[in-house]
Amino acid sequence: MAFESLSDKLQNAFRKLRGKGVLTEADINEAMREVKLALLEADVNFKVVKEFIASVKEKCMGAEVMESLTPAQQIIKIVNAELTELMGGSGTKLTFSPSGFTTIMMTGLQGTGKTTTCGKLAAYLKQSGKKPYLAACDIYRPAAIDQLEIVGKAVNTPVFTMRDCRDAAKIAVEAKKEAEKKGYDVLIIDTAGRLQIDEALMDELEDIKKAVKPHEILLVVDALTGQDAVNVAAGFDEKLGIDGIIMTKMDGDSRGGAALSARKVTGKPIKFIGTGEKSDALEPFHPERMAGRILGMGDMLSLIEKAEAAFDKEQAEKLEKKIKKNQFTLEDFLDQMGQVKNMGGLGKIMEMLPGMNSAQMKNVDLEAGEREFRQMEAIIQSMTIEERRDPSLLNASRRKRISAGCGLPVSKINNLIKKYEEAKKMMKRLSNPGALKRGKFRGLF
């Protein structure tokens, strides 16, 4: 979980303040000391920490906090605003060409996940209604072209290659011509990386930049390398000039120092974060939402967006009609579970809920929840179409047959039917527009 360690320490520091009606200067100094240690342990740049603490402390000493009835909440509000500002203030979107065709140049050192990120970016752009085209311009790393072709196939995006050409700039130019000719509107160029920044790498990247004049130069960095990632970003920006950063492996970085330092040190925004290995595990970076997650306030906006992305409007309208006619079936129940999966599973959803810190997450058996999902799926798929559509047919003998088919005990099937009946009742209540006004939901959740 991203920022897990930092989040826990900050929330613990503020928890100590919540029981106090009035705060003294000593209370604030102690809280700021703990915040400072938490940030340093999270591998945030020392100068960034120093400036951050000074700014927060100055605001916390104001009359609004010192004389407030809820000083702890005021301090959290200030820290939230300062964290948001530290990470860039607001999300920075990709720049698209007004002419209709956009070129994005992907850069970075070896091992950061650059080629995989090219595919993820293509998948993200397709969801946004764009027609991306990939260009293989890494002419050095063995199998780099093959890897991009595999990634492109996984996200159903074509890849332009010139296997015998040893001029990356020429490949980029030809790829741009081909993309425009075939009606694509975004070209994503995968460039070569190195183990470190060197003159040969930068010369080649400069040649590509001059040849295709990209609208966006994005640097892919590995969050797990901490301040090294920030130093690399500063180096690339100095020599090449970058427009934004994509920070990969954020799901494996419990500290988060690189994400907190990058904007302040480089002046360049983090535009996306990689949160897993799947093709859809690339999220736009929203500083205000990330600050909320760090402080345990949740990230309901991202949760809503995930729900909307997984949400099939036509299917939902059909479901609404079926619910009103009391025709909600086990097939519909299975579809609803599939939509939760499309949102990233239980773990991803719970991370975005307010108040869910890592200690609480540890008390939730996510594996058991995911396992139960899979079991319910297996049970429903072992039924006949008639049984799925009319669960009242499921007598004892049919349940035994389904049990044998899915390899699960009859008790699991009975439990599924019970959950289905509960969901059916809830759906029926939700379909009644006057239910909330009449208080029918009291005690339901």
Coordinates of N, CA, C and O in Angstrom, one line a residue, residues 156-323:
N156 N -4.3 -4.3 -27.2 CA -4.9 -4.1 -28.6 C -4.5 -2.8 -29.3 O -5.4 -2.1 -29.8
T157 N -3.2 -2.6 -29.2 CA -2.7 -1.3 -29.9 C -1.5 -1.7 -30.8 O -0.6 -2.4 -30.3
P158 N -1.5 -1.3 -32.0 CA -0.5 -1.7 -33.0 C 0.9 -1.1 -32.6 O 0.9 0.0 -32.0
V159 N 2.0 -1.7 -33.1 CA 3.3 -1.3 -32.8 C 4.1 -1.1 -34.1 O 4.1 -2.0 -34.9
F160 N 4.7 0.1 -34.3 CA 5.5 0.3 -35.5 C 6.9 -0.1 -35.1 O 7.5 0.3 -34.1
T161 N 7.5 -0.9 -36.0 CA 8.9 -1.4 -35.9 C 9.7 -1.2 -37.2 O 9.1 -1.3 -38.3
M162 N 11.0 -1.0 -37.0 CA 12.0 -1.1 -38.1 C 13.2 -1.9 -37.6 O 14.2 -1.3 -37.1
R163 N 13.1 -3.2 -37.6 CA 14.1 -4.0 -36.8 C 15.5 -3.9 -37.3 O 16.4 -4.1 -36.6
D164 N 15.7 -3.6 -38.6 CA 17.0 -3.5 -39.1 C 17.6 -2.1 -39.0 O 18.8 -1.9 -39.4
C165 N 16.9 -1.2 -38.6 CA 17.3 0.2 -38.6 C 18.0 0.5 -37.2 O 17.6 0.1 -36.2
R166 N 19.2 1.2 -37.3 CA 19.9 1.5 -36.0 C 19.9 3.0 -35.7 O 20.7 3.5 -35.0
D167 N 18.9 3.7 -36.3 CA 18.7 5.1 -36.1 C 17.4 5.4 -35.4 O 16.3 5.4 -36.1
A168 N 17.4 5.6 -34.1 CA 16.1 5.7 -33.3 C 15.3 6.9 -33.8 O 14.1 6.9 -33.9
A169 N 16.0 8.0 -34.1 CA 15.3 9.2 -34.6 C 14.5 9.0 -35.9 O 13.4 9.4 -36.1
K170 N 15.2 8.2 -36.8 CA 14.6 7.9 -38.1 C 13.3 7.0 -37.9 O 12.3 7.2 -38.5
I171 N 13.4 6.1 -37.0 CA 12.3 5.2 -36.7 C 11.1 6.0 -36.1 O 10.0 5.8 -36.5
A172 N 11.4 7.0 -35.3 CA 10.4 7.8 -34.7 C 9.7 8.6 -35.8 O 8.5 8.8 -35.8
V173 N 10.5 9.2 -36.7 CA 9.9 10.0 -37.8 C 9.0 9.1 -38.7 O 7.9 9.5 -39.0
E174 N 9.5 7.9 -39.0 CA 8.6 7.0 -39.9 C 7.4 6.6 -39.1 O 6.3 6.4 -39.7
A175 N 7.5 6.3 -37.9 CA 6.4 5.9 -37.0 C 5.3 7.0 -37.0 O 4.1 6.7 -37.1
K176 N 5.8 8.3 -36.9 CA 4.8 9.4 -36.9 C 4.1 9.5 -38.3 O 2.9 9.7 -38.3
K177 N 4.8 9.3 -39.3 CA 4.2 9.4 -40.7 C 3.1 8.3 -40.8 O 2.0 8.5 -41.3
E178 N 3.5 7.1 -40.4 CA 2.6 5.9 -40.5 C 1.4 6.1 -39.6 O 0.3 5.8 -40.1
A179 N 1.6 6.6 -38.4 CA 0.4 6.8 -37.5 C -0.6 7.8 -38.1 O -1.8 7.6 -38.1
E180 N 0.0 8.9 -38.6 CA -0.9 10.0 -39.2 C -1.6 9.4 -40.4 O -2.8 9.7 -40.6
K181 N -0.9 8.7 -41.2 CA -1.5 8.1 -42.5 C -2.6 7.2 -42.2 O -3.7 7.1 -42.9
K182 N -2.5 6.4 -41.1 CA -3.5 5.4 -40.7 C -4.6 5.9 -39.8 O -5.5 5.1 -39.4
G183 N -4.6 7.2 -39.5 CA -5.7 7.8 -38.8 C -5.6 7.7 -37.2 O -6.6 7.9 -36.6
Y184 N -4.4 7.4 -36.7 CA -4.2 7.4 -35.2 C -4.0 8.8 -34.8 O -3.5 9.6 -35.5
D185 N -4.4 9.1 -33.5 CA -4.3 10.5 -33.1 C -3.2 10.7 -31.9 O -3.0 11.8 -31.6
V186 N -2.6 9.6 -31.4 CA -1.6 9.7 -30.4 C -0.5 8.7 -30.7 O -0.7 7.5 -30.9
L187 N 0.8 9.2 -30.9 CA 1.9 8.3 -31.0 C 2.7 8.3 -29.7 O 3.1 9.3 -29.2
I188 N 2.9 7.1 -29.2 CA 3.7 6.9 -28.0 C 5.0 6.2 -28.3 O 5.0 5.1 -28.9
I189 N 6.1 7.0 -28.1 CA 7.4 6.5 -28.5 C 8.2 5.9 -27.3 O 8.4 6.6 -26.3
D190 N 8.5 4.6 -27.4 CA 9.3 3.9 -26.4 C 10.8 4.1 -26.7 O 11.2 3.6 -27.8
T191 N 11.5 4.8 -25.9 CA 12.9 5.0 -26.2 C 13.8 4.1 -25.4 O 13.4 3.4 -24.4
A192 N 15.1 4.1 -25.7 CA 16.1 3.3 -25.0 C 16.4 3.9 -23.6 O 16.3 5.1 -23.4
G193 N 16.8 3.0 -22.7 CA 17.2 3.5 -21.4 C 18.7 3.1 -21.2 O 19.3 2.5 -22.0
R194 N 19.2 3.5 -20.1 CA 20.6 3.1 -19.7 C 20.6 2.8 -18.2 O 19.6 3.0 -17.5
L195 N 21.6 2.2 -17.7 CA 21.7 2.0 -16.3 C 21.9 3.3 -15.5 O 21.7 3.4 -14.3
Q196 N 22.4 4.3 -16.2 CA 22.6 5.6 -15.6 C 22.6 6.7 -16.8 O 22.7 6.4 -17.9
I197 N 22.4 7.9 -16.4 CA 22.4 9.0 -17.3 C 23.8 9.2 -17.9 O 24.8 9.3 -17.2
D198 N 23.9 9.1 -19.3 CA 25.2 9.3 -19.9 C 25.0 10.2 -21.2 O 23.9 10.4 -21.6
E199 N 26.1 10.6 -21.7 CA 26.1 11.5 -22.9 C 25.4 10.8 -24.1 O 24.6 11.5 -24.8
A200 N 25.8 9.6 -24.3 CA 25.2 8.9 -25.5 C 23.7 8.8 -25.5 O 23.0 9.0 -26.5
L201 N 23.2 8.5 -24.3 CA 21.7 8.4 -24.1 C 21.1 9.7 -24.4 O 20.1 9.8 -25.1
M202 N 21.6 10.8 -23.8 CA 21.0 12.1 -23.9 C 21.1 12.6 -25.4 O 20.1 13.2 -25.9
D203 N 22.2 12.3 -26.0 CA 22.3 12.7 -27.4 C 21.2 12.0 -28.3 O 20.6 12.7 -29.2
E204 N 21.0 10.8 -28.1 CA 20.0 10.1 -28.9 C 18.6 10.6 -28.6 O 17.8 10.8 -29.5
L205 N 18.3 10.9 -27.3 CA 17.0 11.4 -26.9 C 16.8 12.8 -27.5 O 15.7 13.2 -27.9
E206 N 17.9 13.6 -27.5 CA 17.8 14.9 -28.1 C 17.5 14.8 -29.6 O 16.7 15.6 -30.2
D207 N 18.1 13.8 -30.3 CA 17.9 13.6 -31.7 C 16.4 13.3 -32.0 O 15.8 13.8 -32.9
I208 N 15.8 12.4 -31.2 CA 14.4 12.1 -31.3 C 13.5 13.3 -31.1 O 12.6 13.5 -31.8
K209 N 13.9 14.0 -30.0 CA 13.1 15.2 -29.7 C 13.1 16.2 -30.9 O 12.0 16.8 -31.2
K210 N 14.3 16.5 -31.5 CA 14.4 17.4 -32.6 C 13.6 16.9 -33.8 O 13.0 17.6 -34.6
A211 N 13.7 15.6 -34.0 CA 13.1 14.9 -35.2 C 11.5 15.0 -35.2 O 10.9 15.2 -36.2
V212 N 10.9 14.7 -34.0 CA 9.5 14.6 -34.0 C 8.8 15.7 -33.2 O 7.5 15.8 -33.2
K213 N 9.5 16.5 -32.5 CA 9.0 17.6 -31.7 C 7.8 17.1 -30.9 O 6.6 17.5 -31.1
P214 N 8.0 16.3 -29.9 CA 6.9 15.7 -29.1 C 6.2 16.8 -28.3 O 6.8 17.8 -27.8
H215 N 4.9 16.6 -28.1 CA 4.1 17.5 -27.3 C 4.3 17.3 -25.8 O 4.0 18.1 -25.0
E216 N 4.6 16.0 -25.5 CA 4.9 15.6 -24.1 C 6.1 14.8 -24.0 O 6.3 13.8 -24.8
I217 N 7.1 15.1 -23.1 CA 8.2 14.2 -22.8 C 8.0 13.7 -21.4 O 8.0 14.5 -20.4
L218 N 7.7 12.5 -21.2 CA 7.4 11.9 -19.9 C 8.5 11.0 -19.4 O 9.0 10.2 -20.2
L219 N 8.9 11.2 -18.2 CA 10.0 10.4 -17.6 C 9.4 9.4 -16.7 O 8.6 9.7 -15.8
V220 N 9.7 8.1 -16.9 CA 9.3 7.0 -16.1 C 10.3 6.7 -15.0 O 11.5 6.4 -15.4
V221 N 9.9 6.8 -13.7 CA 10.9 6.5 -12.7 C 10.3 5.5 -11.7 O 9.1 5.4 -11.6
D222 N 11.2 4.8 -11.0 CA 10.8 3.7 -10.1 C 10.6 4.3 -8.7 O 11.6 4.8 -8.1
A223 N 9.4 4.3 -8.1 CA 9.2 4.9 -6.8 C 10.0 4.2 -5.7 O 10.4 4.8 -4.7
L224 N 10.3 2.9 -5.9 CA 11.1 2.1 -4.9 C 12.5 2.6 -4.7 O 13.1 2.3 -3.7
T225 N 13.0 3.4 -5.7 CA 14.4 3.9 -5.5 C 14.5 5.2 -4.7 O 15.5 5.8 -4.5
G226 N 13.3 5.7 -4.2 CA 13.3 6.8 -3.3 C 13.9 8.1 -3.9 O 13.6 8.5 -5.1
Q227 N 14.9 8.7 -3.2 CA 15.5 9.9 -3.7 C 16.3 9.8 -4.9 O 16.5 10.8 -5.6
D228 N 16.7 8.6 -5.2 CA 17.4 8.4 -6.5 C 16.5 8.7 -7.7 O 17.0 9.2 -8.7
A229 N 15.2 8.4 -7.5 CA 14.3 8.6 -8.6 C 14.1 10.1 -8.8 O 14.0 10.6 -9.9
V230 N 14.1 10.9 -7.7 CA 14.0 12.4 -7.8 C 15.3 12.9 -8.4 O 15.2 13.8 -9.3
N231 N 16.5 12.4 -8.1 CA 17.7 12.9 -8.7 C 17.8 12.6 -10.2 O 18.3 13.4 -10.9
V232 N 17.3 11.4 -10.5 CA 17.2 11.1 -12.0 C 16.3 12.0 -12.7 O 16.6 12.5 -13.8
A233 N 15.2 12.3 -12.1 CA 14.2 13.3 -12.7 C 14.9 14.6 -12.9 O 14.7 15.3 -14.0
A234 N 15.6 15.1 -11.9 CA 16.3 16.4 -12.0 C 17.3 16.4 -13.2 O 17.5 17.3 -13.9
G235 N 18.0 15.2 -13.3 CA 19.1 15.1 -14.3 C 18.5 15.1 -15.7 O 19.0 15.7 -16.6
F236 N 17.4 14.3 -15.9 CA 16.8 14.3 -17.2 C 16.2 15.6 -17.6 O 16.3 16.0 -18.8
D237 N 15.6 16.3 -16.6 CA 15.0 17.6 -16.9 C 16.1 18.6 -17.3 O 15.9 19.4 -18.2
E238 N 17.2 18.6 -16.6 CA 18.3 19.5 -16.9 C 18.9 19.3 -18.3 O 19.1 20.3 -19.1
K239 N 19.0 18.0 -18.7 CA 19.7 17.7 -20.0 C 18.7 17.7 -21.2 O 19.0 18.0 -22.3
L240 N 17.4 17.2 -20.9 CA 16.5 17.0 -22.0 C 15.3 18.0 -22.0 O 14.8 18.4 -23.0
G241 N 14.9 18.2 -20.7 CA 13.6 19.0 -20.6 C 12.4 18.1 -20.6 O 12.0 17.7 -21.7
I242 N 11.9 17.8 -19.5 CA 10.7 16.9 -19.4 C 9.5 17.7 -19.0 O 9.6 18.8 -18.5
D243 N 8.3 17.1 -19.4 CA 7.1 17.8 -19.1 C 6.3 17.2 -17.9 O 5.4 17.8 -17.4
G244 N 6.7 16.0 -17.6 CA 6.0 15.3 -16.4 C 6.7 14.0 -16.1 O 7.5 13.5 -16.8
I245 N 6.2 13.5 -15.0 CA 6.8 12.2 -14.4 C 5.7 11.2 -14.3 O 4.6 11.5 -13.9
I246 N 6.1 9.9 -14.6 CA 5.2 8.8 -14.3 C 6.0 8.0 -13.3 O 7.1 7.5 -13.6
M247 N 5.4 7.8 -12.1 CA 6.1 7.1 -11.0 C 5.5 5.7 -11.0 O 4.3 5.5 -10.6
T248 N 6.3 4.7 -11.3 CA 5.9 3.3 -11.3 C 6.1 2.6 -9.9 O 6.8 3.1 -9.1
K249 N 5.5 1.5 -9.7 CA 5.7 0.6 -8.5 C 5.2 1.3 -7.3 O 5.8 1.0 -6.2
M250 N 4.2 2.2 -7.4 CA 3.7 2.9 -6.2 C 3.0 1.9 -5.2 O 3.0 2.2 -4.0
D251 N 2.5 0.8 -5.8 CA 1.8 -0.1 -4.9 C 2.8 -0.9 -4.0 O 2.4 -1.4 -2.9
G252 N 4.1 -0.9 -4.3 CA 5.1 -1.5 -3.5 C 5.9 -0.6 -2.6 O 6.7 -1.0 -1.9
D253 N 5.6 0.7 -2.7 CA 6.4 1.7 -2.0 C 5.6 2.2 -0.7 O 4.7 3.0 -0.9
S254 N 5.9 1.7 0.4 CA 5.1 2.0 1.6 C 5.6 3.4 2.2 O 4.9 3.9 3.1
R255 N 6.7 3.9 1.7 CA 7.2 5.2 2.2 C 6.7 6.4 1.5 O 6.2 7.3 2.1
G256 N 6.9 6.4 0.2 CA 6.4 7.5 -0.6 C 7.2 8.7 -0.7 O 6.7 9.8 -1.2
G257 N 8.5 8.7 -0.3 CA 9.3 9.9 -0.3 C 9.5 10.5 -1.7 O 9.6 11.7 -1.8
A258 N 9.7 9.6 -2.7 CA 9.9 10.1 -4.0 C 8.7 11.0 -4.5 O 8.9 12.0 -5.1
A259 N 7.5 10.5 -4.3 CA 6.3 11.2 -4.7 C 6.2 12.5 -4.0 O 5.7 13.5 -4.6
L260 N 6.6 12.6 -2.8 CA 6.4 13.8 -2.0 C 7.5 14.8 -2.3 O 7.3 16.0 -2.1
S261 N 8.6 14.4 -2.8 CA 9.8 15.3 -3.1 C 9.8 15.7 -4.5 O 10.3 16.8 -4.8
A262 N 9.3 14.9 -5.5 CA 9.6 15.1 -6.9 C 9.2 16.5 -7.4 O 10.0 17.2 -8.1
R263 N 8.0 16.9 -7.1 CA 7.5 18.2 -7.6 C 8.4 19.4 -7.1 O 8.7 20.3 -7.8
K264 N 8.6 19.4 -5.8 CA 9.4 20.4 -5.1 C 10.8 20.5 -5.7 O 11.3 21.6 -5.9
V265 N 11.4 19.4 -5.9 CA 12.8 19.4 -6.3 C 13.0 19.7 -7.8 O 13.9 20.4 -8.2
T266 N 12.1 19.1 -8.6 CA 12.3 19.2 -10.1 C 11.4 20.3 -10.7 O 11.7 20.8 -11.8
G267 N 10.4 20.7 -10.0 CA 9.4 21.6 -10.6 C 8.5 21.0 -11.6 O 7.7 21.7 -12.2
K268 N 8.6 19.7 -11.8 CA 7.8 19.0 -12.8 C 6.7 18.2 -12.1 O 7.0 17.5 -11.1
P269 N 5.6 18.1 -12.7 CA 4.5 17.4 -12.0 C 4.5 15.9 -12.2 O 5.0 15.4 -13.3
I270 N 4.0 15.2 -11.2 CA 3.8 13.7 -11.4 C 2.4 13.6 -12.1 O 1.4 14.1 -11.6
K271 N 2.4 13.1 -13.3 CA 1.1 13.0 -14.1 C 0.4 11.7 -13.9 O -0.8 11.7 -14.0
F272 N 1.2 10.6 -13.7 CA 0.5 9.3 -13.5 C 1.3 8.5 -12.5 O 2.5 8.7 -12.3
I273 N 0.7 7.6 -11.8 CA 1.3 6.6 -11.0 C 0.9 5.2 -11.4 O -0.2 4.9 -11.8
G274 N 1.9 4.3 -11.4 CA 1.7 2.9 -11.7 C 1.4 2.1 -10.4 O 2.1 2.3 -9.4
T275 N 0.2 1.4 -10.3 CA -0.2 0.8 -9.1 C -0.3 -0.7 -9.2 O -1.0 -1.3 -8.4
G276 N 0.3 -1.3 -10.2 CA 0.2 -2.8 -10.3 C 0.7 -3.2 -11.6 O 1.2 -2.4 -12.4
E277 N 0.6 -4.5 -11.9 CA 1.2 -5.1 -13.1 C 0.2 -5.1 -14.3 O 0.5 -5.2 -15.4
K278 N -1.1 -5.1 -14.0 CA -2.1 -5.2 -15.0 C -2.1 -3.9 -15.9 O -1.7 -2.9 -15.5
S279 N -2.7 -4.1 -17.1 CA -2.7 -3.0 -18.1 C -3.5 -1.8 -17.7 O -3.3 -0.7 -18.1
D280 N -4.5 -2.0 -16.7 CA -5.3 -0.9 -16.3 C -4.7 -0.2 -15.0 O -5.4 0.6 -14.4
A281 N -3.5 -0.7 -14.5 CA -3.0 -0.2 -13.3 C -2.1 1.1 -13.5 O -1.0 1.1 -13.1
L282 N -2.7 2.1 -14.1 CA -2.1 3.4 -14.3 C -3.1 4.4 -14.0 O -4.2 4.5 -14.6
E283 N -2.9 5.3 -13.0 CA -3.8 6.2 -12.5 C -3.3 7.6 -12.7 O -2.1 7.9 -12.4
P284 N -4.2 8.6 -13.1 CA -3.8 10.0 -13.1 C -3.4 10.4 -11.6 O -4.1 9.9 -10.7
F285 N -2.4 11.2 -11.4 CA -2.0 11.6 -10.1 C -2.7 12.8 -9.7 O -2.6 13.9 -10.3
H286 N -3.5 12.8 -8.6 CA -4.2 13.9 -8.0 C -3.6 14.2 -6.6 O -3.9 13.5 -5.7
P287 N -2.8 15.3 -6.5 CA -2.2 15.6 -5.2 C -3.2 15.7 -4.0 O -3.0 15.2 -2.9
E288 N -4.3 16.4 -4.3 CA -5.3 16.6 -3.2 C -5.9 15.2 -2.7 O -6.2 15.0 -1.6
R289 N -6.1 14.3 -3.7 CA -6.6 13.0 -3.3 C -5.6 12.2 -2.6 O -5.9 11.4 -1.6
M290 N -4.4 12.2 -3.0 CA -3.3 11.5 -2.4 C -3.0 12.0 -1.0 O -2.8 11.2 -0.1
A291 N -3.1 13.3 -0.8 CA -3.0 13.8 0.6 C -4.1 13.3 1.5 O -3.8 12.9 2.7
G292 N -5.3 13.2 1.0 CA -6.4 12.6 1.7 C -6.1 11.2 2.1 O -6.4 10.8 3.3
R293 N -5.6 10.4 1.2 CA -5.3 9.0 1.5 C -4.2 8.9 2.6 O -4.3 8.1 3.5
I294 N -3.2 9.8 2.5 CA -2.1 9.7 3.5 C -2.6 10.0 4.9 O -2.2 9.4 5.9
L295 N -3.5 11.0 5.0 CA -4.0 11.4 6.3 C -5.3 10.6 6.8 O -5.9 10.9 7.8
G296 N -5.6 9.5 6.0 CA -6.7 8.7 6.5 C -8.1 9.2 6.1 O -9.1 8.8 6.7
M297 N -8.1 10.2 5.2 CA -9.4 10.8 4.9 C -10.1 10.1 3.7 O -11.2 10.4 3.3
G298 N -9.4 9.1 3.1 CA -10.0 8.4 2.0 C -9.8 9.1 0.7 O -9.2 10.2 0.6
D299 N -10.3 8.5 -0.3 CA -10.2 9.1 -1.7 C -11.5 8.7 -2.4 O -11.5 7.9 -3.3
M300 N -12.6 9.3 -2.0 CA -13.9 8.9 -2.6 C -14.0 9.3 -4.0 O -14.7 8.6 -4.8
L301 N -13.4 10.4 -4.5 CA -13.5 10.8 -5.9 C -12.9 9.7 -6.8 O -13.5 9.4 -7.8
S302 N -11.7 9.2 -6.4 CA -11.1 8.1 -7.2 C -12.0 6.9 -7.2 O -12.1 6.1 -8.2
L303 N -12.6 6.6 -6.1 CA -13.4 5.4 -5.9 C -14.6 5.6 -6.9 O -15.0 4.6 -7.6
I304 N -15.2 6.8 -6.9 CA -16.4 7.0 -7.8 C -16.0 6.9 -9.2 O -16.7 6.3 -10.1
E305 N -14.8 7.4 -9.6 CA -14.3 7.3 -11.0 C -14.1 5.8 -11.4 O -14.4 5.4 -12.5
K306 N -13.5 5.0 -10.5 CA -13.3 3.6 -10.7 C -14.7 2.9 -11.0 O -14.8 2.1 -11.8
A307 N -15.7 3.3 -10.1 CA -17.0 2.7 -10.3 C -17.6 3.1 -11.6 O -18.2 2.3 -12.3
E308 N -17.4 4.4 -12.0 CA -18.0 4.8 -13.3 C -17.3 4.1 -14.5 O -17.9 3.8 -15.5
A309 N -16.0 3.8 -14.3 CA -15.3 3.1 -15.4 C -15.7 1.7 -15.6 O -15.8 1.1 -16.7
A310 N -16.1 1.1 -14.4 CA -16.5 -0.3 -14.4 C -18.0 -0.4 -14.7 O -18.6 -1.5 -15.0
F311 N -18.7 0.7 -14.7 CA -20.2 0.8 -14.8 C -20.6 0.8 -16.3 O -20.2 1.6 -17.1
D312 N -21.5 -0.2 -16.6 CA -22.1 -0.3 -17.9 C -23.5 0.3 -17.9 O -24.4 -0.2 -17.3
K313 N -23.6 1.5 -18.5 CA -24.9 2.2 -18.4 C -26.1 1.4 -18.9 O -27.1 1.4 -18.3
E314 N -25.9 0.9 -20.1 CA -27.0 0.1 -20.7 C -27.4 -1.1 -19.8 O -28.6 -1.4 -19.6
Q315 N -26.4 -1.8 -19.3 CA -26.6 -2.9 -18.4 C -27.3 -2.5 -17.2 O -28.2 -3.2 -16.7
A316 N -26.9 -1.3 -16.6 CA -27.5 -0.8 -15.4 C -29.0 -0.5 -15.6 O -29.8 -0.7 -14.7
E317 N -29.3 0.1 -16.7 CA -30.7 0.4 -17.0 C -31.6 -0.9 -17.1 O -32.7 -0.9 -16.6
K318 N -31.0 -1.9 -17.7 CA -31.7 -3.2 -17.8 C -31.9 -3.8 -16.4 O -33.0 -4.3 -16.1
L319 N -30.8 -3.7 -15.6 CA -30.9 -4.2 -14.3 C -31.9 -3.5 -13.4 O -32.7 -4.1 -12.7
E320 N -32.0 -2.2 -13.6 CA -33.0 -1.4 -12.9 C -34.4 -1.8 -13.2 O -35.3 -2.0 -12.3
K321 N -34.7 -2.1 -14.5 CA -36.0 -2.6 -14.9 C -36.3 -3.9 -14.3 O -37.4 -4.2 -13.8
K322 N -35.3 -4.8 -14.3 CA -35.5 -6.2 -13.7 C -35.8 -6.1 -12.2 O -36.6 -6.9 -11.7
I323 N -35.1 -5.2 -11.5 CA -35.2 -5.1 -10.1 C -36.7 -4.7 -9.8 O -37.3 -5.2 -8.9

